Amino acid sequence: MVLMVSEEVREASDARRPVVALESTIIAHGLPRPRNLQVALELEDAVRREGAVPATVAVLDGHPRVGLDKEQLERVANEDGIRKLGHRDLPLAVAAGVSGATTVSATAQLAALAGIRVFATGGLGGVHREWTVTQDESADLGLLARTRITVVCAGVKSILDVPATLQRLETLGVAVAGYGTDRFPGFYLSDSGHPVDWRLDTPAQVADVMRAQDALDAPGAALIVANPVPEAEQLDPELHARVLADALRACAEQGVTGQSVTPFLLDYLVRHTDGASLSANLAAVRGNVRLAARIATAWTRG
């Protein structure tokens, strides 16, 4: 597999300037056109305004790319047939010469291969509800257990089993810290209802943990920085609880299973909150991108 790193990202990495990896699934599969391209450009611009270089990750014509130009971003946003690629799909996509948007796991793998240490996303995948029956768990967790990267996220998607996901991360040896909070955020919500064991309050503190990981020569696992969406921009908790309960019922009644569950529930939330869940999602992503850029800056200053 030939990893293609853009000239801008390569030069920044060589000069030890801050770089932030960004996933592309939100562009190809998370937002409607043309808003998806507008958001992609906005997120890259947010990274630049914080003094860092954005590195959006995707696979185009079988070539894994870290850092996209505007034309390539437009392809991911507008081209029909763009697949959704997890890390398990990368060899198949490369061999078949197809194009695809990268999920958290694929983005983390390719970013780490390119030497990028900080990655911003919306929310992680995790352990699904009814796990004891379905054994359904996101590939994100296993990949993060063996990849040295710092992931800034708004927790895990609230449609998942949050306490089981936190337990699974502990079992896998993935460090989790709340940013400016002792509570684990719930993606659309500032507080999932569950605590975290560690709290970090500044980008410099996060960078210190990253350096300690290296100094201890710890196993190659990720550091998750759980950054809550501001309370003023979160989805109303009562609306969230009501609509999610309805969505889970509808999912069961319609026999939706497997990989179809997550997109079904997320789409249901968007439609039945009049887009408020999407607004909270975007608010979380914007905040994560800005924080990731500040962490990358603190990291490169060490």
Tab-separated table of C-alpha atoms in Angstrom:
chain	number	residue	atom	x	y	z
A	1	MET	CA	0.000	0.000	0.000
A	2	VAL	CA	1.473	3.326	-1.075
A	3	LEU	CA	0.460	6.092	1.305
A	4	MET	CA	0.175	9.446	-0.469
A	5	VAL	CA	0.820	12.383	1.863
A	6	SER	CA	0.146	15.843	0.499
A	7	GLU	CA	3.062	18.203	0.097
A	8	GLU	CA	1.590	20.627	2.642
A	9	VAL	CA	1.166	17.926	5.281
A	10	ARG	CA	4.591	16.406	4.583
A	11	GLU	CA	6.354	19.763	4.833
A	12	ALA	CA	4.550	20.597	8.069
A	13	SER	CA	5.435	17.227	9.593
A	14	ASP	CA	9.075	17.494	8.519
A	15	ALA	CA	9.292	20.971	10.073
A	16	ARG	CA	7.512	19.722	13.224
A	17	ARG	CA	4.613	22.088	12.729
A	18	PRO	CA	1.196	21.046	14.095
A	19	VAL	CA	-0.959	18.774	11.925
A	20	VAL	CA	-4.486	17.516	12.650
A	21	ALA	CA	-6.010	14.500	10.912
A	22	LEU	CA	-9.683	14.716	9.913
A	23	GLU	CA	-11.964	11.887	8.813
A	24	SER	CA	-13.906	12.020	5.542
A	25	THR	CA	-16.970	9.908	6.367
A	26	ILE	CA	-18.796	12.975	7.640
A	27	ILE	CA	-18.258	14.538	4.196
A	28	ALA	CA	-19.390	11.608	2.061
A	29	HIS	CA	-22.000	9.981	4.304
A	30	GLY	CA	-22.800	12.244	7.238
A	31	LEU	CA	-24.224	15.361	5.616
A	32	PRO	CA	-26.396	16.242	2.611
A	33	ARG	CA	-24.988	17.971	-0.459
A	34	PRO	CA	-23.896	20.780	-0.794
A	35	ARG	CA	-23.626	21.336	2.949
A	36	ASN	CA	-21.126	18.502	3.255
A	37	LEU	CA	-18.484	20.295	1.188
A	38	GLN	CA	-19.132	23.572	2.983
A	39	VAL	CA	-18.564	21.872	6.345
A	40	ALA	CA	-15.431	20.086	5.101
A	41	LEU	CA	-13.906	23.393	4.025
A	42	GLU	CA	-15.065	25.068	7.238
A	43	LEU	CA	-13.392	22.421	9.412
A	44	GLU	CA	-10.129	22.660	7.512
A	45	ASP	CA	-10.279	26.450	7.845
A	46	ALA	CA	-10.870	26.135	11.604
A	47	VAL	CA	-7.677	24.079	11.901
A	48	ARG	CA	-5.727	26.692	9.934
A	49	ARG	CA	-7.066	29.557	12.053
A	50	GLU	CA	-5.592	27.818	15.099
A	51	GLY	CA	-2.197	27.700	13.385
A	52	ALA	CA	-2.197	24.023	12.381
A	53	VAL	CA	-2.368	22.145	9.078
A	54	PRO	CA	-5.459	20.030	8.308
A	55	ALA	CA	-4.959	16.528	6.916
A	56	THR	CA	-8.278	15.163	5.706
A	57	VAL	CA	-7.938	11.438	5.001
A	58	ALA	CA	-9.596	9.420	2.221
A	59	VAL	CA	-8.917	6.754	-0.394
A	60	LEU	CA	-9.153	7.916	-4.015
A	61	ASP	CA	-8.840	5.456	-6.899
A	62	GLY	CA	-7.205	2.950	-4.571
A	63	HIS	CA	-4.664	5.435	-3.205
A	64	PRO	CA	-4.813	6.209	0.530
A	65	ARG	CA	-4.352	9.963	0.877
A	66	VAL	CA	-3.477	12.010	3.936
A	67	GLY	CA	-4.215	15.623	3.092
A	68	LEU	CA	-6.623	16.544	0.289
A	69	ASP	CA	-6.712	19.556	-2.007
A	70	LYS	CA	-9.997	21.301	-2.819
A	71	GLU	CA	-10.619	19.236	-5.956
A	72	GLN	CA	-10.146	16.017	-4.005
A	73	LEU	CA	-12.450	17.241	-1.235
A	74	GLU	CA	-15.045	17.992	-3.900
A	75	ARG	CA	-14.739	14.421	-5.191
A	76	VAL	CA	-15.375	12.982	-1.740
A	77	ALA	CA	-18.345	15.308	-1.243
A	78	ASN	CA	-20.003	15.004	-4.637
A	79	GLU	CA	-18.964	11.799	-6.381
A	80	ASP	CA	-21.505	8.993	-6.417
A	81	GLY	CA	-20.296	5.577	-5.299
A	82	ILE	CA	-17.865	6.770	-2.613
A	83	ARG	CA	-17.679	3.844	-0.198
A	84	LYS	CA	-17.448	3.935	3.571
A	85	LEU	CA	-14.154	2.380	4.626
A	86	GLY	CA	-13.096	1.043	7.998
A	87	HIS	CA	-9.520	-0.075	8.575
A	88	ARG	CA	-10.388	-3.670	7.614
A	89	ASP	CA	-11.526	-2.426	4.192
A	90	LEU	CA	-8.318	-0.589	3.292
A	91	PRO	CA	-6.444	-3.502	1.640
A	92	LEU	CA	-9.539	-4.412	-0.376
A	93	ALA	CA	-10.108	-0.823	-1.465
A	94	VAL	CA	-6.472	-0.410	-2.484
A	95	ALA	CA	-6.401	-3.665	-4.447
A	96	ALA	CA	-9.706	-2.880	-6.175
A	97	GLY	CA	-8.722	0.702	-6.979
A	98	VAL	CA	-11.910	2.123	-5.489
A	99	SER	CA	-12.588	5.413	-3.730
A	100	GLY	CA	-13.872	5.667	-0.201
A	101	ALA	CA	-14.334	7.922	2.792
A	102	THR	CA	-12.514	6.820	5.924
A	103	THR	CA	-14.177	6.112	9.268
A	104	VAL	CA	-12.522	6.710	12.642
A	105	SER	CA	-10.591	3.438	12.527
A	106	ALA	CA	-9.300	3.860	8.965
A	107	THR	CA	-8.447	7.523	9.520
A	108	ALA	CA	-6.546	6.740	12.712
A	109	GLN	CA	-4.569	3.971	11.016
A	110	LEU	CA	-3.576	6.052	7.997
A	111	ALA	CA	-2.839	9.162	10.058
A	112	ALA	CA	-0.572	7.169	12.365
A	113	LEU	CA	1.229	5.685	9.346
A	114	ALA	CA	1.849	9.242	8.167
A	115	GLY	CA	3.309	10.175	11.549
A	116	ILE	CA	0.372	12.347	12.628
A	117	ARG	CA	-0.323	12.222	16.346
A	118	VAL	CA	-3.580	14.194	16.737
A	119	PHE	CA	-6.948	13.370	15.164
A	120	ALA	CA	-10.285	15.190	15.527
A	121	THR	CA	-13.664	13.582	14.965
A	122	GLY	CA	-17.257	13.870	16.175
A	123	GLY	CA	-18.051	10.798	18.249
A	124	LEU	CA	-16.482	7.364	18.503
A	125	GLY	CA	-18.160	4.097	17.740
A	126	GLY	CA	-18.515	1.684	20.615
A	127	VAL	CA	-20.443	-1.198	22.104
A	128	HIS	CA	-23.965	-1.414	20.730
A	129	ARG	CA	-27.070	-1.889	22.823
A	130	GLU	CA	-28.135	-5.531	23.136
A	131	TRP	CA	-24.472	-6.528	22.837
A	132	THR	CA	-25.092	-9.739	24.758
A	133	VAL	CA	-27.374	-10.846	21.919
A	134	THR	CA	-25.755	-9.287	18.834
A	135	GLN	CA	-22.054	-9.126	19.820
A	136	ASP	CA	-22.018	-5.861	17.838
A	137	GLU	CA	-19.019	-3.661	18.643
A	138	SER	CA	-17.382	-0.930	16.588
A	139	ALA	CA	-14.027	-1.674	15.005
A	140	ASP	CA	-12.915	1.703	16.345
A	141	LEU	CA	-12.208	0.238	19.768
A	142	GLY	CA	-9.843	-2.536	18.720
A	143	LEU	CA	-7.921	-0.283	16.339
A	144	LEU	CA	-7.487	2.423	18.984
A	145	ALA	CA	-6.173	-0.211	21.393
A	146	ARG	CA	-3.130	-0.686	19.164
A	147	THR	CA	-2.610	2.746	17.602
A	148	ARG	CA	-0.628	5.556	19.233
A	149	ILE	CA	-2.779	8.563	18.376
A	150	THR	CA	-4.644	11.202	20.365
A	151	VAL	CA	-8.317	11.342	19.413
A	152	VAL	CA	-10.345	14.433	20.282
A	153	CYS	CA	-14.023	13.508	20.267
A	154	ALA	CA	-17.336	14.303	21.960
A	155	GLY	CA	-17.517	10.876	23.580
A	156	VAL	CA	-19.350	8.029	21.900
A	157	LYS	CA	-22.628	8.249	20.059
A	158	SER	CA	-25.480	8.292	22.550
A	159	ILE	CA	-27.345	5.618	20.594
A	160	LEU	CA	-24.746	3.140	21.892
A	161	ASP	CA	-24.237	1.456	25.258
A	162	VAL	CA	-22.063	4.109	26.890
A	163	PRO	CA	-21.111	2.341	30.161
A	164	ALA	CA	-20.289	-0.871	28.285
A	165	THR	CA	-18.138	1.126	25.858
A	166	LEU	CA	-16.222	2.763	28.726
A	167	GLN	CA	-15.692	-0.659	30.294
A	168	ARG	CA	-14.472	-2.061	26.997
A	169	LEU	CA	-12.014	0.812	26.534
A	170	GLU	CA	-10.654	0.119	30.023
A	171	THR	CA	-10.251	-3.571	29.228
A	172	LEU	CA	-8.423	-2.729	26.002
A	173	GLY	CA	-6.065	-0.351	27.804
A	174	VAL	CA	-7.206	2.817	26.025
A	175	ALA	CA	-6.788	5.926	28.195
A	176	VAL	CA	-9.808	8.243	28.451
A	177	ALA	CA	-9.743	11.752	29.905
A	178	GLY	CA	-12.457	14.382	30.075
A	179	TYR	CA	-11.417	17.781	28.770
A	180	GLY	CA	-12.457	20.406	31.297
A	181	THR	CA	-14.920	17.961	32.823
A	182	ASP	CA	-15.155	14.980	35.171
A	183	ARG	CA	-18.061	13.586	33.145
A	184	PHE	CA	-17.977	11.569	29.956
A	185	PRO	CA	-19.788	13.487	27.199
A	186	GLY	CA	-22.607	11.891	25.236
A	187	PHE	CA	-21.980	13.193	21.712
A	188	TYR	CA	-25.205	15.211	21.334
A	189	LEU	CA	-25.175	15.818	25.090
A	190	SER	CA	-22.585	17.482	27.311
A	191	ASP	CA	-22.939	14.707	29.897
A	192	SER	CA	-23.698	11.068	29.159
A	193	GLY	CA	-24.462	10.462	32.829
A	194	HIS	CA	-21.193	8.627	33.449
A	195	PRO	CA	-17.947	9.831	35.085
A	196	VAL	CA	-14.385	9.651	33.805
A	197	ASP	CA	-11.396	8.809	35.988
A	198	TRP	CA	-9.128	11.518	34.605
A	199	ARG	CA	-9.537	15.177	33.734
A	200	LEU	CA	-7.292	17.424	31.615
A	201	ASP	CA	-7.859	21.164	31.432
A	202	THR	CA	-5.351	22.558	28.923
A	203	PRO	CA	-3.769	21.518	25.613
A	204	ALA	CA	-0.401	21.548	27.376
A	205	GLN	CA	-1.624	18.948	29.869
A	206	VAL	CA	-2.790	16.723	27.021
A	207	ALA	CA	0.604	17.087	25.322
A	208	ASP	CA	2.318	16.148	28.599
A	209	VAL	CA	0.325	12.896	28.690
A	210	MET	CA	1.329	12.168	25.096
A	211	ARG	CA	4.991	12.663	25.994
A	212	ALA	CA	4.576	10.430	29.038
A	213	GLN	CA	3.137	7.699	26.803
A	214	ASP	CA	6.311	7.822	24.742
A	215	ALA	CA	8.678	8.075	27.709
A	216	LEU	CA	7.098	5.040	29.345
A	217	ASP	CA	7.279	3.132	26.067
A	218	ALA	CA	3.727	2.054	26.832
A	219	PRO	CA	1.888	-0.307	24.486
A	220	GLY	CA	0.724	1.502	21.370
A	221	ALA	CA	-2.743	2.574	22.426
A	222	ALA	CA	-4.660	5.777	21.805
A	223	LEU	CA	-5.408	8.618	24.179
A	224	ILE	CA	-9.052	9.690	24.001
A	225	VAL	CA	-9.697	13.315	24.898
A	226	ALA	CA	-13.442	13.561	25.515
A	227	ASN	CA	-14.447	17.147	24.790
A	228	PRO	CA	-18.114	17.915	25.578
A	229	VAL	CA	-20.307	19.942	23.265
A	230	PRO	CA	-21.114	23.255	25.023
A	231	GLU	CA	-24.336	23.027	27.034
A	232	ALA	CA	-25.805	25.928	25.077
A	233	GLU	CA	-25.358	23.944	21.852
A	234	GLN	CA	-26.277	20.454	23.021
A	235	LEU	CA	-29.465	18.682	22.033
A	236	ASP	CA	-32.187	19.218	24.626
A	237	PRO	CA	-31.764	16.206	26.964
A	238	GLU	CA	-35.507	15.568	27.313
A	239	LEU	CA	-36.020	15.709	23.546
A	240	HIS	CA	-33.018	13.433	23.083
A	241	ALA	CA	-34.331	10.827	25.536
A	242	ARG	CA	-37.816	10.813	24.038
A	243	VAL	CA	-36.756	10.614	20.395
A	244	LEU	CA	-34.061	8.014	21.067
A	245	ALA	CA	-36.596	5.775	22.831
A	246	ASP	CA	-38.925	6.127	19.840
A	247	ALA	CA	-36.039	5.403	17.448
A	248	LEU	CA	-35.069	2.222	19.282
A	249	ARG	CA	-38.676	1.043	19.193
A	250	ALA	CA	-38.953	1.776	15.477
A	251	CYS	CA	-35.689	-0.037	14.856
A	252	ALA	CA	-36.981	-3.180	16.579
A	253	GLU	CA	-40.384	-3.021	14.913
A	254	GLN	CA	-38.860	-2.695	11.438
A	255	GLY	CA	-36.331	-5.470	12.020
A	256	VAL	CA	-33.290	-3.299	11.403
A	257	THR	CA	-30.115	-5.157	12.400
A	258	GLY	CA	-26.325	-5.163	12.058
A	259	GLN	CA	-24.557	-2.298	10.316
A	260	SER	CA	-27.907	-0.760	9.381
A	261	VAL	CA	-28.785	0.089	13.000
A	262	THR	CA	-26.509	3.101	13.485
A	263	PRO	CA	-27.457	4.994	10.303
A	264	PHE	CA	-31.128	4.209	10.956
A	265	LEU	CA	-31.011	5.645	14.479
A	266	LEU	CA	-28.960	8.696	13.500
A	267	ASP	CA	-31.304	9.479	10.616
A	268	TYR	CA	-34.328	9.044	12.883
A	269	LEU	CA	-32.846	11.510	15.374
A	270	VAL	CA	-32.208	14.112	12.676
A	271	ARG	CA	-35.714	13.829	11.238
A	272	HIS	CA	-37.578	13.769	14.548
A	273	THR	CA	-35.630	16.590	16.202
A	274	ASP	CA	-36.110	18.877	13.185
A	275	GLY	CA	-32.375	18.853	12.556
A	276	ALA	CA	-31.422	19.805	16.120
A	277	SER	CA	-29.350	16.637	16.539
A	278	LEU	CA	-27.359	17.502	13.399
A	279	SER	CA	-26.744	21.014	14.734
A	280	ALA	CA	-25.429	19.562	18.011
A	281	ASN	CA	-23.270	17.114	16.038
A	282	LEU	CA	-21.688	19.923	14.019
A	283	ALA	CA	-21.166	22.062	17.122
A	284	ALA	CA	-19.299	19.157	18.706
A	285	VAL	CA	-17.136	18.560	15.629
A	286	ARG	CA	-16.216	22.241	15.355
A	287	GLY	CA	-15.167	22.351	18.994
A	288	ASN	CA	-13.155	19.144	18.645
A	289	VAL	CA	-11.316	20.419	15.580
A	290	ARG	CA	-10.301	23.646	17.313
A	291	LEU	CA	-9.146	21.817	20.427
A	292	ALA	CA	-7.216	19.254	18.385
A	293	ALA	CA	-5.317	22.043	16.640
A	294	ARG	CA	-4.372	23.556	19.996
A	295	ILE	CA	-3.237	20.166	21.299
A	296	ALA	CA	-1.160	19.558	18.153
A	297	THR	CA	0.454	22.969	18.647
A	298	ALA	CA	1.285	22.192	22.292
A	299	TRP	CA	2.647	18.795	21.225
A	300	THR	CA	5.025	20.246	18.623
A	301	ARG	CA	6.366	22.778	21.116
A	302	GLY	CA	7.656	20.076	23.425
